[in-house]
Amino acid sequence: MAAKVSEGLEKLQLDQSKKSNGASNGTTAGGVEAEPDESDDDKEDDGAAADAGAPGAAKKKKKRKPKKKKAAGGVPKTQSDPPRVLLSNLFSNGQYPEGEIVDYRNENSYRTTNEEKRHLDRMKIDFLNDYRQGAEIHRQVRQWAQKNIKPGQTLTEIAEGIEDGVRALTGHNGLEEGDNIKGGIGFPTGLNLNHIAAHYSPNAGNKTVLQYGDVMKVDFGVHVNGWIVDSAWTLTFDPVYDNLLAAVRDGTNTGIKEAGIDVRMSDIGAAIQEAMESYEVELNGQTYPVKCIRNLNGHDIVQHSIHGGKSVPIVKGGDQTKMEEGEVFAIETFGSTGKGYVRDDLETSHYAKKPDAPNVSLRVSSARTLLNVINKNFGTLPFCRRYLDRLGQDKYLLGLNNLVSSGIVEAYPPLVDIKGSYTAQFEHTILLRPTVKEVISRGDDY
């Protein structure tokens, strides 16, 4: 400010010393020196002073409008297409949108206003913000994917498009040691076609092309500081599958509605089954009942591990385990026009180091090398073979199989129903906060 004031005084003195020179030296009728680089607004101000014709007009200091400064750095304010803008740049205050807030019911309704529970909630603000950041990244990437995935694309192209978006928005490219453990990909992108229900991601060289008549489950995860957002939807282009999708979406929403603190798993499973199996779908003139895939479940999520120790069934049963305060669950349901039962098949792509992996001596040198790579880049987060390729690993299959057979790494083969059947999936991550249930991954799409 001081520099601007002294500059104005100096100009005023200079203007007064030049009064005698008049118009011949380029002065205005009011005696103020004209500047060739004035804006139009400045010129209008000078004209107004001249029109006044008052003897003291020449002594009045001309008001200059400050020039507008350009935005420093040109930080984008909206997401790009494809999504490549770091999410924290779009939320400069560091606060991310909350998910769907659902009040607890019945005997837990007191939690919403209970001061002790509200205090516990405030203690977890960093945890909440990490989860909300991951959820917003998931929403932005999947909404781009929903608009851009088309028949004729390869599964590899689709998977890499999603994964590139997640890495860009989290700011974790995953190529430096330890970077992917801080944030980024929560687990490999599942692109499960038709009778394949889960755990299928294209390996290197896969040339599978998405077709108009396919039913594709898109299941991908985002994590921030190890807190994984797990959410999935089913993508179709032919409306004949609409009832199948409606059945499974209803099943998942029913599971979310029933879930809560002190709720038994068996009660959730029974409600899901009743909702989903009330639907049927007609394909090629034949009517199929929609069946819950009875050996697939939802699950709890713990930090840096996609599967904790609890399962959420999607059919009725006798599991009396209860959900507890502070837990995180992936409520996912699967429906099928086939047997409603899956088995392992096809080439494995998904792997994860076991949280309780034994400390055993590895005689295969490539297994020792690969375990070091897994520890430094993934920890206990799931990974796939494409991710190892991306890190520059090659000729690792012998070592990988040795880690699996040694009980250190778990292999997750694709899970399939009978050929010719169609399966669908919808999934959301929920947080059982002390005061409310938050469907953290909920969006306008599903």
GROMACS .gro file of C-alpha atoms in nm:
model
  446
    1MET     CA    1   0.000   0.000   0.000
    2ALA     CA    2   0.277   0.248   0.091
    3ALA     CA    3   0.440   0.217  -0.251
    4LYS     CA    4   0.110   0.293  -0.427
    5VAL     CA    5   0.045   0.608  -0.217
    6SER     CA    6   0.390   0.767  -0.276
    7GLU     CA    7   0.360   0.700  -0.647
    8GLY     CA    8   0.031   0.897  -0.658
    9LEU     CA    9   0.181   1.199  -0.480
   10GLU     CA   10   0.476   1.214  -0.716
   11LYS     CA   11   0.243   1.211  -1.019
   12LEU     CA   12   0.029   1.490  -0.872
   13GLN     CA   13   0.335   1.713  -0.830
   14LEU     CA   14   0.448   1.636  -1.185
   15ASP     CA   15   0.100   1.719  -1.320
   16GLN     CA   16   0.095   2.054  -1.141
   17SER     CA   17   0.440   2.151  -1.278
   18LYS     CA   18   0.317   2.094  -1.632
   19LYS     CA   19  -0.001   2.308  -1.611
   20SER     CA   20   0.160   2.594  -1.803
   21ASN     CA   21   0.237   2.374  -2.104
   22GLY     CA   22  -0.138   2.343  -2.189
   23ALA     CA   23  -0.274   2.134  -2.472
   24SER     CA   24   0.046   2.169  -2.677
   25ASN     CA   25   0.220   1.920  -2.446
   26GLY     CA   26  -0.063   1.662  -2.463
   27THR     CA   27  -0.260   1.767  -2.153
   28THR     CA   28  -0.637   1.753  -2.115
   29ALA     CA   29  -0.855   2.061  -2.069
   30GLY     CA   30  -0.857   1.986  -1.697
   31GLY     CA   31  -0.479   2.000  -1.681
   32VAL     CA   32  -0.423   1.624  -1.619
   33GLU     CA   33  -0.166   1.459  -1.842
   34ALA     CA   34  -0.317   1.209  -2.086
   35GLU     CA   35  -0.164   0.861  -2.085
   36PRO     CA   36  -0.163   0.658  -2.405
   37ASP     CA   37  -0.225   0.327  -2.226
   38GLU     CA   38  -0.532   0.435  -2.032
   39SER     CA   39  -0.839   0.213  -2.030
   40ASP     CA   40  -1.166   0.347  -2.174
   41ASP     CA   41  -1.299   0.386  -1.821
   42ASP     CA   42  -1.006   0.608  -1.727
   43LYS     CA   43  -1.068   0.826  -2.029
   44GLU     CA   44  -1.432   0.867  -1.931
   45ASP     CA   45  -1.320   0.986  -1.587
   46ASP     CA   46  -1.094   1.249  -1.748
   47GLY     CA   47  -1.377   1.372  -1.968
   48ALA     CA   48  -1.602   1.412  -1.668
   49ALA     CA   49  -1.340   1.624  -1.493
   50ALA     CA   50  -1.301   1.847  -1.798
   51ASP     CA   51  -1.674   1.898  -1.836
   52ALA     CA   52  -1.701   2.016  -1.478
   53GLY     CA   53  -1.503   2.330  -1.569
   54ALA     CA   54  -1.442   2.417  -1.204
   55PRO     CA   55  -1.120   2.608  -1.122
   56GLY     CA   56  -1.016   2.338  -0.878
   57ALA     CA   57  -1.073   2.054  -1.120
   58ALA     CA   58  -0.709   2.051  -1.224
   59LYS     CA   59  -0.601   1.979  -0.869
   60LYS     CA   60  -0.821   1.673  -0.829
   61LYS     CA   61  -0.633   1.346  -0.836
   62LYS     CA   62  -0.756   1.115  -1.109
   63LYS     CA   63  -0.908   0.791  -0.983
   64ARG     CA   64  -0.748   0.488  -1.143
   65LYS     CA   65  -0.924   0.155  -1.149
   66PRO     CA   66  -0.696  -0.129  -1.038
   67LYS     CA   67  -0.619  -0.378  -1.308
   68LYS     CA   68  -0.762  -0.721  -1.252
   69LYS     CA   69  -0.500  -0.985  -1.184
   70LYS     CA   70  -0.516  -1.318  -1.364
   71ALA     CA   71  -0.574  -1.625  -1.151
   72ALA     CA   72  -0.237  -1.752  -1.035
   73GLY     CA   73  -0.141  -2.087  -1.177
   74GLY     CA   74  -0.469  -2.133  -1.361
   75VAL     CA   75  -0.598  -2.400  -1.120
   76PRO     CA   76  -0.902  -2.574  -1.277
   77LYS     CA   77  -1.233  -2.535  -1.098
   78THR     CA   78  -1.414  -2.823  -1.267
   79GLN     CA   79  -1.325  -3.182  -1.349
   80SER     CA   80  -1.177  -3.257  -1.691
   81ASP     CA   81  -1.292  -3.517  -1.943
   82PRO     CA   82  -1.139  -3.771  -1.899
   83PRO     CA   83  -1.097  -3.704  -1.526
   84ARG     CA   84  -0.739  -3.590  -1.463
   85VAL     CA   85  -0.773  -3.298  -1.219
   86LEU     CA   86  -0.647  -3.373  -0.869
   87LEU     CA   87  -0.956  -3.380  -0.648
   88SER     CA   88  -0.796  -3.170  -0.375
   89ASN     CA   89  -0.765  -2.885  -0.629
   90LEU     CA   90  -1.144  -2.887  -0.668
   91PHE     CA   91  -1.199  -2.882  -0.290
   92SER     CA   92  -0.942  -2.630  -0.174
   93ASN     CA   93  -1.086  -2.621   0.180
   94GLY     CA   94  -1.008  -2.991   0.222
   95GLN     CA   95  -1.369  -3.079   0.301
   96TYR     CA   96  -1.536  -3.337   0.076
   97PRO     CA   97  -1.906  -3.413   0.021
   98GLU     CA   98  -2.069  -3.645   0.270
   99GLY     CA   99  -2.253  -3.953   0.154
  100GLU     CA  100  -2.619  -4.035   0.209
  101ILE     CA  101  -2.697  -3.986   0.577
  102VAL     CA  102  -2.949  -4.232   0.726
  103ASP     CA  103  -3.068  -4.203   1.086
  104TYR     CA  104  -3.067  -4.517   1.297
  105ARG     CA  105  -3.405  -4.667   1.380
  106ASN     CA  106  -3.585  -4.815   1.677
  107GLU     CA  107  -3.365  -4.867   1.986
  108ASN     CA  108  -3.070  -4.690   1.816
  109SER     CA  109  -3.263  -4.374   1.729
  110TYR     CA  110  -3.121  -4.197   2.036
  111ARG     CA  111  -2.775  -4.197   1.875
  112THR     CA  112  -2.855  -3.909   1.641
  113THR     CA  113  -2.869  -3.650   1.920
  114ASN     CA  114  -2.676  -3.821   2.200
  115GLU     CA  115  -2.388  -3.591   2.300
  116GLU     CA  116  -2.149  -3.875   2.384
  117LYS     CA  117  -2.202  -4.032   2.042
  118ARG     CA  118  -2.164  -3.693   1.873
  119HIS     CA  119  -1.831  -3.650   2.051
  120LEU     CA  120  -1.715  -3.992   1.929
  121ASP     CA  121  -1.815  -3.890   1.577
  122ARG     CA  122  -1.607  -3.572   1.594
  123MET     CA  123  -1.305  -3.774   1.707
  124LYS     CA  124  -1.311  -3.958   1.372
  125ILE     CA  125  -1.315  -3.653   1.144
  126ASP     CA  126  -0.989  -3.744   0.963
  127PHE     CA  127  -1.117  -4.095   0.897
  128LEU     CA  128  -1.443  -3.949   0.764
  129ASN     CA  129  -1.270  -3.700   0.538
  130ASP     CA  130  -1.040  -3.967   0.391
  131TYR     CA  131  -1.343  -4.183   0.316
  132ARG     CA  132  -1.539  -3.894   0.167
  133GLN     CA  133  -1.247  -3.799  -0.055
  134GLY     CA  134  -1.221  -4.156  -0.185
  135ALA     CA  135  -1.597  -4.172  -0.240
  136GLU     CA  136  -1.602  -3.848  -0.441
  137ILE     CA  137  -1.318  -3.978  -0.657
  138HIS     CA  138  -1.517  -4.298  -0.715
  139ARG     CA  139  -1.826  -4.099  -0.815
  140GLN     CA  140  -1.641  -3.873  -1.059
  141VAL     CA  141  -1.450  -4.158  -1.225
  142ARG     CA  142  -1.750  -4.390  -1.253
  143GLN     CA  143  -1.975  -4.118  -1.393
  144TRP     CA  144  -1.717  -4.058  -1.664
  145ALA     CA  145  -1.698  -4.435  -1.725
  146GLN     CA  146  -2.077  -4.468  -1.751
  147LYS     CA  147  -2.085  -4.205  -2.024
  148ASN     CA  148  -1.786  -4.331  -2.218
  149ILE     CA  149  -1.788  -4.711  -2.205
  150LYS     CA  150  -1.925  -4.835  -2.537
  151PRO     CA  151  -1.952  -5.164  -2.727
  152GLY     CA  152  -1.639  -5.224  -2.933
  153GLN     CA  153  -1.394  -5.124  -2.661
  154THR     CA  154  -1.154  -5.380  -2.520
  155LEU     CA  155  -1.172  -5.469  -2.154
  156THR     CA  156  -0.811  -5.357  -2.116
  157GLU     CA  157  -0.896  -5.014  -2.257
  158ILE     CA  158  -1.190  -4.981  -2.018
  159ALA     CA  159  -0.993  -5.095  -1.711
  160GLU     CA  160  -0.699  -4.866  -1.782
  161GLY     CA  161  -0.930  -4.569  -1.839
  162ILE     CA  162  -1.084  -4.616  -1.495
  163GLU     CA  163  -0.751  -4.678  -1.324
  164ASP     CA  164  -0.583  -4.377  -1.487
  165GLY     CA  165  -0.867  -4.161  -1.355
  166VAL     CA  166  -0.833  -4.294  -1.000
  167ARG     CA  167  -0.457  -4.241  -0.998
  168ALA     CA  168  -0.488  -3.886  -1.132
  169LEU     CA  169  -0.761  -3.776  -0.889
  170THR     CA  170  -0.588  -3.923  -0.584
  171GLY     CA  171  -0.251  -3.786  -0.692
  172HIS     CA  172  -0.087  -4.125  -0.652
  173ASN     CA  173   0.056  -4.266  -0.973
  174GLY     CA  174   0.177  -4.576  -0.791
  175LEU     CA  175   0.511  -4.600  -0.969
  176GLU     CA  176   0.727  -4.493  -0.674
  177GLU     CA  177   0.781  -4.734  -0.387
  178GLY     CA  178   0.514  -4.692  -0.123
  179ASP     CA  179   0.306  -4.446  -0.325
  180ASN     CA  180   0.015  -4.682  -0.390
  181ILE     CA  181  -0.002  -4.768  -0.018
  182LYS     CA  182  -0.071  -4.400   0.060
  183GLY     CA  183  -0.362  -4.374  -0.183
  184GLY     CA  184  -0.492  -4.468  -0.525
  185ILE     CA  185  -0.622  -4.803  -0.650
  186GLY     CA  186  -0.810  -4.990  -0.378
  187PHE     CA  187  -0.819  -5.319  -0.568
  188PRO     CA  188  -0.803  -5.430  -0.934
  189THR     CA  189  -1.083  -5.315  -1.164
  190GLY     CA  190  -1.328  -5.601  -1.211
  191LEU     CA  191  -1.495  -5.619  -1.553
  192ASN     CA  192  -1.711  -5.928  -1.527
  193LEU     CA  193  -1.910  -6.029  -1.834
  194ASN     CA  194  -2.237  -6.222  -1.837
  195HIS     CA  195  -2.199  -6.547  -1.638
  196ILE     CA  196  -1.877  -6.421  -1.475
  197ALA     CA  197  -1.987  -6.266  -1.145
  198ALA     CA  198  -1.665  -6.140  -0.987
  199HIS     CA  199  -1.284  -6.116  -0.978
  200TYR     CA  200  -1.217  -6.091  -1.352
  201SER     CA  201  -0.971  -5.827  -1.471
  202PRO     CA  202  -0.790  -5.848  -1.805
  203ASN     CA  203  -0.433  -5.972  -1.793
  204ALA     CA  204  -0.170  -5.856  -2.041
  205GLY     CA  205  -0.259  -5.955  -2.397
  206ASN     CA  206  -0.631  -5.993  -2.326
  207LYS     CA  207  -0.823  -5.898  -2.641
  208THR     CA  208  -1.180  -5.940  -2.515
  209VAL     CA  209  -1.412  -5.680  -2.670
  210LEU     CA  210  -1.730  -5.553  -2.505
  211GLN     CA  211  -2.043  -5.640  -2.708
  212TYR     CA  212  -2.388  -5.477  -2.723
  213GLY     CA  213  -2.557  -5.782  -2.569
  214ASP     CA  214  -2.315  -5.814  -2.274
  215VAL     CA  215  -2.400  -5.766  -1.908
  216MET     CA  216  -2.088  -5.620  -1.746
  217LYS     CA  217  -2.032  -5.575  -1.374
  218VAL     CA  218  -1.791  -5.286  -1.312
  219ASP     CA  219  -1.632  -5.316  -0.969
  220PHE     CA  220  -1.343  -5.090  -0.867
  221GLY     CA  221  -1.200  -4.946  -0.548
  222VAL     CA  222  -1.043  -4.619  -0.438
  223HIS     CA  223  -0.845  -4.578  -0.120
  224VAL     CA  224  -0.707  -4.282   0.074
  225ASN     CA  225  -0.465  -4.373   0.355
  226GLY     CA  226  -0.581  -4.735   0.331
  227TRP     CA  227  -0.954  -4.665   0.376
  228ILE     CA  228  -1.111  -4.841   0.079
  229VAL     CA  229  -1.429  -4.734  -0.098
  230ASP     CA  230  -1.574  -5.046  -0.261
  231SER     CA  231  -1.861  -4.984  -0.501
  232ALA     CA  232  -1.994  -5.153  -0.815
  233TRP     CA  233  -2.270  -5.130  -1.071
  234THR     CA  234  -2.389  -5.330  -1.372
  235LEU     CA  235  -2.370  -5.186  -1.721
  236THR     CA  236  -2.595  -5.299  -2.010
  237PHE     CA  237  -2.693  -5.158  -2.348
  238ASP     CA  238  -2.990  -5.384  -2.426
  239PRO     CA  239  -3.303  -5.299  -2.221
  240VAL     CA  240  -3.406  -5.667  -2.203
  241TYR     CA  241  -3.187  -5.693  -1.892
  242ASP     CA  242  -3.355  -5.405  -1.708
  243ASN     CA  243  -3.549  -5.630  -1.471
  244LEU     CA  244  -3.236  -5.823  -1.376
  245LEU     CA  245  -3.063  -5.497  -1.286
  246ALA     CA  246  -3.369  -5.370  -1.100
  247ALA     CA  247  -3.381  -5.687  -0.890
  248VAL     CA  248  -3.019  -5.663  -0.781
  249ARG     CA  249  -3.035  -5.289  -0.720
  250ASP     CA  250  -3.339  -5.349  -0.499
  251GLY     CA  251  -3.151  -5.622  -0.315
  252THR     CA  252  -2.856  -5.395  -0.242
  253ASN     CA  253  -3.074  -5.105  -0.130
  254THR     CA  254  -3.268  -5.340   0.095
  255GLY     CA  255  -2.943  -5.460   0.251
  256ILE     CA  256  -2.834  -5.100   0.310
  257LYS     CA  257  -3.171  -5.017   0.468
  258GLU     CA  258  -3.157  -5.316   0.704
  259ALA     CA  259  -2.790  -5.278   0.802
  260GLY     CA  260  -2.709  -5.105   1.130
  261ILE     CA  261  -2.551  -5.134   1.472
  262ASP     CA  262  -2.650  -5.456   1.655
  263VAL     CA  263  -2.832  -5.595   1.348
  264ARG     CA  264  -2.783  -5.967   1.289
  265MET     CA  265  -2.635  -6.079   0.956
  266SER     CA  266  -2.903  -6.343   0.911
  267ASP     CA  267  -3.177  -6.079   0.921
  268ILE     CA  268  -3.005  -5.874   0.652
  269GLY     CA  269  -2.961  -6.178   0.427
  270ALA     CA  270  -3.327  -6.279   0.460
  271ALA     CA  271  -3.447  -5.928   0.368
  272ILE     CA  272  -3.217  -5.913   0.064
  273GLN     CA  273  -3.333  -6.251  -0.065
  274GLU     CA  274  -3.700  -6.162  -0.026
  275ALA     CA  275  -3.654  -5.839  -0.222
  276MET     CA  276  -3.438  -5.972  -0.505
  277GLU     CA  277  -3.617  -6.300  -0.568
  278SER     CA  278  -3.951  -6.126  -0.616
  279TYR     CA  279  -3.831  -6.038  -0.969
  280GLU     CA  280  -3.814  -6.233  -1.293
  281VAL     CA  281  -3.670  -6.153  -1.633
  282GLU     CA  282  -3.778  -6.256  -1.981
  283LEU     CA  283  -3.500  -6.340  -2.229
  284ASN     CA  284  -3.562  -6.478  -2.579
  285GLY     CA  285  -3.920  -6.567  -2.493
  286GLN     CA  286  -3.828  -6.757  -2.178
  287THR     CA  287  -3.893  -6.633  -1.824
  288TYR     CA  288  -3.618  -6.673  -1.562
  289PRO     CA  289  -3.655  -6.612  -1.189
  290VAL     CA  290  -3.380  -6.390  -1.052
  291LYS     CA  291  -3.183  -6.590  -0.796
  292CYS     CA  292  -2.948  -6.458  -0.530
  293ILE     CA  293  -2.600  -6.603  -0.579
  294ARG     CA  294  -2.602  -6.773  -0.243
  295ASN     CA  295  -2.226  -6.828  -0.201
  296LEU     CA  296  -2.135  -6.464  -0.259
  297ASN     CA  297  -2.150  -6.216   0.028
  298GLY     CA  298  -2.088  -5.861   0.132
  299HIS     CA  299  -1.806  -5.806   0.382
  300ASP     CA  300  -1.655  -5.569   0.632
  301ILE     CA  301  -1.356  -5.353   0.532
  302VAL     CA  302  -1.060  -5.271   0.753
  303GLN     CA  303  -0.772  -5.034   0.684
  304HIS     CA  304  -0.550  -5.161   0.399
  305SER     CA  305  -0.755  -5.480   0.367
  306ILE     CA  306  -1.063  -5.521   0.149
  307HIS     CA  307  -1.197  -5.821   0.343
  308GLY     CA  308  -1.208  -5.812   0.723
  309GLY     CA  309  -1.341  -6.100   0.925
  310LYS     CA  310  -1.718  -6.060   0.878
  311SER     CA  311  -1.948  -6.158   0.592
  312VAL     CA  312  -2.288  -6.015   0.502
  313PRO     CA  313  -2.500  -6.292   0.345
  314ILE     CA  314  -2.753  -6.223   0.070
  315VAL     CA  315  -2.977  -6.520   0.153
  316LYS     CA  316  -3.146  -6.625   0.474
  317GLY     CA  317  -2.941  -6.835   0.713
  318GLY     CA  318  -2.840  -6.879   1.073
  319ASP     CA  319  -2.551  -6.634   1.111
  320GLN     CA  320  -2.613  -6.451   1.440
  321THR     CA  321  -2.308  -6.225   1.410
  322LYS     CA  322  -2.396  -5.861   1.469
  323MET     CA  323  -2.275  -5.542   1.306
  324GLU     CA  324  -2.101  -5.309   1.550
  325GLU     CA  325  -2.046  -4.936   1.597
  326GLY     CA  326  -1.756  -4.797   1.394
  327GLU     CA  327  -1.743  -5.080   1.142
  328VAL     CA  328  -1.732  -5.034   0.765
  329PHE     CA  329  -1.920  -5.270   0.535
  330ALA     CA  330  -1.946  -5.332   0.164
  331ILE     CA  331  -2.309  -5.421   0.103
  332GLU     CA  332  -2.304  -5.605  -0.229
  333THR     CA  333  -2.559  -5.834  -0.383
  334PHE     CA  334  -2.549  -6.057  -0.688
  335GLY     CA  335  -2.840  -6.193  -0.889
  336SER     CA  336  -2.837  -6.455  -1.162
  337THR     CA  337  -3.056  -6.616  -1.424
  338GLY     CA  338  -2.853  -6.936  -1.378
  339LYS     CA  339  -2.806  -7.164  -1.078
  340GLY     CA  340  -2.740  -6.886  -0.830
  341TYR     CA  341  -2.412  -7.052  -0.732
  342VAL     CA  342  -2.059  -6.970  -0.849
  343ARG     CA  343  -1.736  -7.165  -0.879
  344ASP     CA  344  -1.373  -7.083  -0.959
  345ASP     CA  345  -1.285  -7.077  -1.329
  346LEU     CA  346  -1.069  -6.905  -1.593
  347GLU     CA  347  -0.730  -6.738  -1.558
  348THR     CA  348  -0.655  -6.566  -1.226
  349SER     CA  349  -0.578  -6.195  -1.224
  350HIS     CA  350  -0.652  -6.086  -0.863
  351TYR     CA  351  -0.409  -6.144  -0.576
  352ALA     CA  352  -0.347  -6.004  -0.227
  353LYS     CA  353  -0.093  -6.063   0.046
  354LYS     CA  354  -0.261  -6.216   0.349
  355PRO     CA  355  -0.269  -5.990   0.658
  356ASP     CA  356  -0.166  -6.291   0.869
  357ALA     CA  357   0.085  -6.428   0.616
  358PRO     CA  358   0.322  -6.684   0.772
  359ASN     CA  359   0.692  -6.611   0.799
  360VAL     CA  360   0.829  -6.897   0.593
  361SER     CA  361   1.157  -6.955   0.417
  362LEU     CA  362   1.124  -6.905   0.040
  363ARG     CA  363   1.362  -7.117  -0.166
  364VAL     CA  364   1.261  -6.970  -0.503
  365SER     CA  365   1.462  -6.651  -0.554
  366SER     CA  366   1.198  -6.492  -0.779
  367ALA     CA  367   0.943  -6.541  -0.500
  368ARG     CA  368   1.165  -6.353  -0.253
  369THR     CA  369   1.215  -6.071  -0.503
  370LEU     CA  370   0.846  -6.049  -0.582
  371LEU     CA  371   0.745  -6.051  -0.215
  372ASN     CA  372   0.970  -5.750  -0.161
  373VAL     CA  373   0.797  -5.571  -0.450
  374ILE     CA  374   0.452  -5.656  -0.310
  375ASN     CA  375   0.543  -5.539   0.041
  376LYS     CA  376   0.676  -5.205  -0.082
  377ASN     CA  377   0.405  -5.128  -0.338
  378PHE     CA  378   0.084  -5.293  -0.218
  379GLY     CA  379   0.120  -5.422   0.135
  380THR     CA  380  -0.204  -5.609   0.197
  381LEU     CA  381  -0.398  -5.419  -0.073
  382PRO     CA  382  -0.515  -5.641  -0.362
  383PHE     CA  383  -0.328  -5.618  -0.692
  384CYS     CA  384  -0.337  -5.781  -1.034
  385ARG     CA  385  -0.080  -5.897  -1.285
  386ARG     CA  386  -0.116  -5.579  -1.494
  387TYR     CA  387  -0.003  -5.377  -1.192
  388LEU     CA  388   0.312  -5.589  -1.164
  389ASP     CA  389   0.374  -5.540  -1.537
  390ARG     CA  390   0.336  -5.165  -1.489
  391LEU     CA  391   0.610  -5.170  -1.223
  392GLY     CA  392   0.845  -5.331  -1.473
  393GLN     CA  393   0.826  -5.682  -1.332
  394ASP     CA  394   0.861  -5.970  -1.575
  395LYS     CA  395   0.895  -6.347  -1.555
  396TYR     CA  396   0.729  -6.339  -1.214
  397LEU     CA  397   0.466  -6.613  -1.252
  398LEU     CA  398   0.683  -6.884  -1.097
  399GLY     CA  399   0.754  -6.665  -0.795
  400LEU     CA  400   0.388  -6.557  -0.769
  401ASN     CA  401   0.265  -6.916  -0.774
  402ASN     CA  402   0.523  -7.003  -0.510
  403LEU     CA  403   0.395  -6.724  -0.283
  404VAL     CA  404   0.041  -6.858  -0.327
  405SER     CA  405   0.140  -7.217  -0.250
  406SER     CA  406   0.338  -7.096   0.054
  407GLY     CA  407   0.025  -6.934   0.197
  408ILE     CA  408   0.167  -6.581   0.183
  409VAL     CA  409  -0.044  -6.452  -0.105
  410GLU     CA  410  -0.410  -6.532  -0.169
  411ALA     CA  411  -0.522  -6.591  -0.528
  412TYR     CA  412  -0.876  -6.483  -0.622
  413PRO     CA  413  -0.982  -6.666  -0.941
  414PRO     CA  414  -1.286  -6.543  -1.137
  415LEU     CA  415  -1.619  -6.665  -0.998
  416VAL     CA  416  -1.866  -6.790  -1.258
  417ASP     CA  417  -2.220  -6.927  -1.281
  418ILE     CA  418  -2.320  -7.164  -1.564
  419LYS     CA  419  -2.243  -7.056  -1.920
  420GLY     CA  420  -2.533  -6.888  -2.094
  421SER     CA  421  -2.658  -6.729  -1.772
  422TYR     CA  422  -2.643  -6.360  -1.684
  423THR     CA  423  -2.535  -6.214  -1.353
  424ALA     CA  424  -2.566  -5.862  -1.210
  425GLN     CA  425  -2.415  -5.678  -0.914
  426PHE     CA  426  -2.467  -5.354  -0.721
  427GLU     CA  427  -2.257  -5.251  -0.424
  428HIS     CA  428  -2.207  -4.963  -0.181
  429THR     CA  429  -1.977  -4.894   0.112
  430ILE     CA  430  -2.145  -4.791   0.437
  431LEU     CA  431  -1.998  -4.646   0.756
  432LEU     CA  432  -2.168  -4.732   1.086
  433ARG     CA  433  -2.086  -4.404   1.255
  434PRO     CA  434  -2.176  -4.359   1.624
  435THR     CA  435  -2.459  -4.117   1.536
  436VAL     CA  436  -2.579  -4.212   1.186
  437LYS     CA  437  -2.530  -4.459   0.903
  438GLU     CA  438  -2.349  -4.300   0.609
  439VAL     CA  439  -2.377  -4.458   0.264
  440ILE     CA  440  -2.044  -4.312   0.167
  441SER     CA  441  -2.041  -4.413  -0.202
  442ARG     CA  442  -2.399  -4.315  -0.283
  443GLY     CA  443  -2.440  -4.097  -0.593
  444ASP     CA  444  -2.707  -3.970  -0.828
  445ASP     CA  445  -2.644  -4.271  -1.053
  446TYR     CA  446  -2.716  -4.552  -0.804
   0.00000   0.00000   0.00000
